[in-house]
Coordinates of C-alpha atoms in Angstrom, one line a residue:
M1 CA 81.3 82.3 112.2
K2 CA 84.2 79.8 112.7
V3 CA 87.5 81.5 113.3
T4 CA 90.4 79.9 111.4
Y5 CA 94.1 80.4 111.7
S6 CA 94.1 82.6 108.6
T7 CA 92.1 85.1 110.6
H8 CA 95.0 85.3 113.0
L9 CA 97.4 85.9 110.1
V10 CA 95.3 88.8 108.9
D11 CA 95.0 90.2 112.4
K12 CA 98.8 90.0 112.9
V13 CA 99.4 91.7 109.6
E14 CA 96.8 94.4 110.5
A15 CA 98.4 94.9 113.9
A16 CA 101.8 95.2 112.4
V17 CA 100.6 97.7 109.8
T18 CA 98.9 99.8 112.5
Q19 CA 102.1 99.8 114.6
A20 CA 104.2 100.7 111.6
L21 CA 101.9 103.6 110.7
M22 CA 102.0 104.8 114.3
H23 CA 105.8 104.8 114.2
Y24 CA 105.7 106.5 110.8
N25 CA 103.3 109.3 112.0
D26 CA 104.6 109.9 115.5
E27 CA 108.2 111.1 115.8
S28 CA 107.6 112.0 119.4
S29 CA 107.5 108.3 120.4
G30 CA 110.8 107.6 118.6
G31 CA 109.6 107.2 115.0
M32 CA 110.4 104.3 112.8
Y33 CA 113.1 101.7 113.5
T34 CA 113.7 101.3 109.8
R35 CA 113.9 103.7 106.8
E36 CA 110.9 102.6 104.9
L37 CA 107.3 101.8 105.8
P38 CA 107.3 98.3 104.2
T39 CA 110.3 97.2 106.2
E40 CA 108.8 98.8 109.3
I41 CA 105.8 96.6 108.8
L42 CA 108.0 93.5 108.6
Y43 CA 109.9 94.7 111.7
C44 CA 106.6 95.1 113.6
L45 CA 105.7 91.5 112.7
S46 CA 108.9 90.2 114.1
P47 CA 108.9 88.9 117.7
N48 CA 112.3 90.4 118.5
R49 CA 114.1 93.7 117.9
S50 CA 116.3 92.4 115.0
I51 CA 115.5 93.9 111.5
N52 CA 117.7 91.2 110.0
H53 CA 115.7 88.5 111.6
A54 CA 112.4 90.2 110.5
L55 CA 113.6 90.4 106.9
D56 CA 114.9 86.8 107.0
T57 CA 111.6 85.5 108.5
F58 CA 109.0 87.7 106.7
G59 CA 110.8 89.1 103.7
V60 CA 110.7 88.0 100.1
N61 CA 113.6 86.2 98.4
A62 CA 114.2 84.0 95.3
S63 CA 112.8 80.9 97.0
T64 CA 109.6 82.6 98.2
K65 CA 106.5 80.6 97.1
E66 CA 103.8 82.4 99.1
L67 CA 103.3 86.0 100.0
I68 CA 100.7 88.4 101.2
V69 CA 100.3 91.6 99.3
G70 CA 98.8 94.6 101.1
V71 CA 98.0 98.0 99.8
I72 CA 97.9 100.9 102.2
Y73 CA 95.4 103.4 100.8
P74 CA 93.9 106.3 102.7
T75 CA 90.2 105.6 103.5
S76 CA 89.4 109.3 103.2
V77 CA 90.0 109.1 99.4
Y78 CA 88.9 105.5 98.8
Q79 CA 85.9 104.9 96.6
S80 CA 84.7 101.5 95.4
N81 CA 85.1 102.4 91.7
D82 CA 88.4 104.2 92.2
T83 CA 90.1 103.8 88.8
I84 CA 93.6 104.7 90.1
L85 CA 93.4 102.1 92.9
L86 CA 92.0 99.5 90.5
D87 CA 94.8 100.2 88.0
Y88 CA 97.4 99.9 90.7
L89 CA 95.9 96.6 91.9
S90 CA 95.9 95.3 88.3
Q91 CA 99.6 96.3 88.0
I92 CA 100.4 94.4 91.2
E93 CA 98.5 91.3 90.0
N94 CA 100.4 91.4 86.6
T95 CA 103.8 91.8 88.3
I96 CA 103.4 88.8 90.6
Q97 CA 104.3 85.6 88.8
G98 CA 101.9 82.9 89.9
T99 CA 98.3 82.6 90.9
M100 CA 96.3 84.2 93.7
N101 CA 94.9 81.5 95.9
A102 CA 93.3 82.5 99.2
S103 CA 92.2 79.0 100.1
L104 CA 95.7 77.6 99.8
L105 CA 96.9 80.3 102.2
I106 CA 94.2 79.2 104.7
T107 CA 95.2 75.5 104.4
Q108 CA 99.0 76.2 104.7
S109 CA 98.5 78.6 107.6
T110 CA 96.7 76.0 109.6
K111 CA 99.7 73.7 109.3
N112 CA 102.2 76.3 110.4
I113 CA 100.8 76.9 114.0
D114 CA 103.8 75.1 115.5
A115 CA 106.3 77.3 113.6
V116 CA 104.4 80.5 114.5
C117 CA 104.4 79.5 118.2
Q118 CA 108.1 78.8 118.1
E119 CA 108.8 82.1 116.3
Y120 CA 106.9 84.1 118.9
G121 CA 108.2 82.2 121.9
I122 CA 104.9 80.6 123.0
T123 CA 105.9 77.8 125.3
N124 CA 104.3 74.4 125.5
I125 CA 102.9 75.3 128.9
E126 CA 101.3 78.4 127.4
R127 CA 100.0 76.4 124.5
N128 CA 98.4 73.9 126.9
V129 CA 96.6 76.8 128.7
I130 CA 95.6 78.3 125.3
N131 CA 94.2 75.0 124.1
K132 CA 92.1 74.6 127.3
S133 CA 90.6 78.1 126.9
N134 CA 87.1 78.7 125.7
D135 CA 88.4 80.1 122.4
P136 CA 91.9 78.7 121.7
H137 CA 92.2 80.7 118.4
K138 CA 91.5 84.0 120.1
S139 CA 93.8 83.1 123.0
L140 CA 96.7 82.3 120.6
L141 CA 96.1 85.5 118.7
E142 CA 96.1 87.5 122.0
S143 CA 99.4 85.9 123.0
I144 CA 101.0 86.9 119.7
L145 CA 99.6 90.4 119.6
S146 CA 100.6 91.1 123.1
R147 CA 104.2 90.1 122.2
M148 CA 104.1 92.4 119.2
A149 CA 102.7 95.3 121.2
S150 CA 104.9 95.0 124.2
R151 CA 108.0 95.8 122.2
D152 CA 106.8 99.4 121.9
L153 CA 106.5 99.7 125.7
F154 CA 110.2 99.1 126.1
R155 CA 111.7 101.1 123.2
P156 CA 115.3 102.0 123.7

Protein backbone atom coordinates (compact mmCIF):
# COMPACT_ATOMS: atom_id res chain seq x y z
CA MET A 1 0.00 0.00 0.00
CA LYS A 2 1.38 3.39 -0.96
CA VAL A 3 0.93 5.99 1.75
CA THR A 4 -0.15 9.38 0.44
CA TYR A 5 -0.28 12.71 2.17
CA SER A 6 -4.04 12.36 2.51
CA THR A 7 -3.38 9.51 4.95
CA HIS A 8 -1.46 12.01 7.07
CA LEU A 9 -4.39 14.39 6.97
CA VAL A 10 -6.76 11.69 8.17
CA ASP A 11 -4.28 10.61 10.86
CA LYS A 12 -3.92 14.20 12.10
CA VAL A 13 -7.68 14.64 12.29
CA GLU A 14 -8.04 11.29 14.04
CA ALA A 15 -5.36 12.26 16.57
CA ALA A 16 -7.05 15.62 17.18
CA VAL A 17 -10.43 13.95 17.70
CA THR A 18 -8.87 11.47 20.12
CA GLN A 19 -7.20 14.27 22.09
CA ALA A 20 -10.41 16.30 22.15
CA LEU A 21 -12.43 13.32 23.38
CA MET A 22 -9.84 12.71 26.11
CA HIS A 23 -10.15 16.35 27.19
CA TYR A 24 -13.94 16.06 27.04
CA ASN A 25 -14.08 12.90 29.17
CA ASP A 26 -11.29 13.58 31.68
CA GLU A 27 -11.80 16.60 33.90
CA SER A 28 -8.95 15.41 36.16
CA SER A 29 -6.40 16.32 33.48
CA GLY A 30 -7.79 19.83 33.10
CA GLY A 31 -10.74 19.17 30.81
CA MET A 32 -11.35 21.00 27.56
CA TYR A 33 -9.70 24.26 26.58
CA THR A 34 -12.80 25.31 24.67
CA ARG A 35 -16.51 25.14 25.41
CA GLU A 36 -17.60 22.75 22.66
CA LEU A 37 -16.22 19.49 21.26
CA PRO A 38 -15.98 20.72 17.62
CA THR A 39 -13.85 23.72 18.61
CA GLU A 40 -11.78 21.47 20.89
CA ILE A 41 -10.99 19.30 17.86
CA LEU A 42 -9.84 22.36 15.91
CA TYR A 43 -7.82 23.49 18.92
CA CYS A 44 -6.13 20.08 19.10
CA LEU A 45 -5.22 20.33 15.40
CA SER A 46 -3.50 23.65 15.99
CA PRO A 47 0.27 23.65 16.53
CA ASN A 48 0.08 26.33 19.22
CA ARG A 49 -2.11 27.21 22.21
CA SER A 50 -4.19 29.89 20.51
CA ILE A 51 -7.86 29.07 19.92
CA ASN A 52 -8.11 32.12 17.65
CA HIS A 53 -5.25 30.80 15.53
CA ALA A 54 -6.88 27.35 15.43
CA LEU A 55 -10.20 28.80 14.28
CA ASP A 56 -8.51 31.03 11.69
CA THR A 57 -6.44 28.15 10.33
CA PHE A 58 -8.87 25.24 10.50
CA GLY A 59 -12.31 26.83 10.89
CA VAL A 60 -14.96 27.42 8.25
CA ASN A 61 -15.74 30.89 6.88
CA ALA A 62 -17.46 32.42 3.86
CA SER A 63 -14.46 31.81 1.59
CA THR A 64 -13.99 28.14 2.54
CA LYS A 65 -13.86 25.97 -0.57
CA GLU A 66 -12.84 22.63 0.97
CA LEU A 67 -13.70 20.99 4.24
CA ILE A 68 -13.59 17.68 6.03
CA VAL A 69 -16.78 16.51 7.69
CA GLY A 70 -16.47 14.03 10.51
CA VAL A 71 -19.21 12.38 12.50
CA ILE A 72 -18.41 11.20 16.00
CA TYR A 73 -20.68 8.29 16.68
CA PRO A 74 -20.34 5.73 19.50
CA THR A 75 -19.12 2.42 18.11
CA SER A 76 -21.04 0.60 20.82
CA VAL A 77 -24.33 1.52 19.12
CA TYR A 78 -23.19 1.62 15.48
CA GLN A 79 -24.69 -0.83 13.02
CA SER A 80 -24.02 -0.82 9.28
CA ASN A 81 -27.70 -0.27 8.46
CA ASP A 82 -28.36 2.24 11.25
CA THR A 83 -31.20 4.36 9.83
CA ILE A 84 -30.67 7.21 12.32
CA LEU A 85 -27.01 7.56 11.33
CA LEU A 86 -27.80 7.21 7.62
CA ASP A 87 -30.51 9.90 7.89
CA TYR A 88 -28.07 12.17 9.72
CA LEU A 89 -25.39 11.65 7.05
CA SER A 90 -27.98 12.40 4.37
CA GLN A 91 -28.91 15.66 6.14
CA ILE A 92 -25.24 16.66 6.27
CA GLU A 93 -24.78 15.92 2.57
CA ASN A 94 -27.89 17.97 1.70
CA THR A 95 -26.75 20.89 3.88
CA ILE A 96 -23.34 21.25 2.28
CA GLN A 97 -23.46 23.21 -0.96
CA GLY A 98 -21.07 21.62 -3.41
CA THR A 99 -19.84 18.20 -4.31
CA MET A 100 -18.02 15.57 -2.32
CA ASN A 101 -14.74 14.75 -4.01
CA ALA A 102 -12.23 12.66 -2.08
CA SER A 103 -9.76 12.50 -4.98
CA LEU A 104 -9.53 16.31 -5.14
CA LEU A 105 -8.73 16.33 -1.43
CA ILE A 106 -5.86 13.92 -2.03
CA THR A 107 -4.50 16.00 -4.91
CA GLN A 108 -4.75 19.31 -3.03
CA SER A 109 -3.28 17.87 0.18
CA THR A 110 -0.18 16.72 -1.66
CA LYS A 111 0.42 20.29 -2.83
CA ASN A 112 0.10 21.72 0.68
CA ILE A 113 2.99 19.91 2.39
CA ASP A 114 5.07 23.11 2.52
CA ALA A 115 2.22 25.01 4.19
CA VAL A 116 1.66 22.21 6.70
CA CYS A 117 5.36 22.08 7.57
CA GLN A 118 5.37 25.83 8.08
CA GLU A 119 2.23 25.68 10.24
CA TYR A 120 3.68 23.00 12.53
CA GLY A 121 7.15 24.57 12.71
CA ILE A 122 8.99 21.82 10.87
CA THR A 123 12.29 23.38 9.85
CA ASN A 124 14.17 22.81 6.61
CA ILE A 125 16.82 20.88 8.53
CA GLU A 126 14.16 18.57 9.97
CA ARG A 127 12.55 18.19 6.53
CA ASN A 128 15.91 17.17 5.06
CA VAL A 129 16.24 14.47 7.73
CA ILE A 130 12.63 13.39 7.13
CA ASN A 131 13.18 13.20 3.36
CA LYS A 132 16.27 10.99 3.87
CA SER A 133 14.44 8.55 6.15
CA ASN A 134 13.24 5.12 5.01
CA ASP A 135 9.62 6.32 5.06
CA PRO A 136 9.42 10.12 4.64
CA HIS A 137 5.62 10.22 4.88
CA LYS A 138 5.61 8.34 8.17
CA SER A 139 8.44 10.49 9.54
CA LEU A 140 6.57 13.69 8.65
CA LEU A 141 3.42 12.37 10.28
CA GLU A 142 5.34 11.46 13.43
CA SER A 143 6.82 14.97 13.59
CA ILE A 144 3.39 16.55 13.32
CA LEU A 145 1.70 14.17 15.76
CA SER A 146 4.47 14.60 18.32
CA ARG A 147 3.93 18.36 18.23
CA MET A 148 0.19 17.88 18.66
CA ALA A 149 0.64 15.47 21.58
CA SER A 150 3.38 17.40 23.37
CA ARG A 151 1.06 20.31 24.13
CA ASP A 152 -0.84 18.11 26.58
CA LEU A 153 2.37 17.36 28.47
CA PHE A 154 2.80 21.02 29.33
CA ARG A 155 -0.75 22.09 30.12
CA PRO A 156 -0.97 25.25 32.21
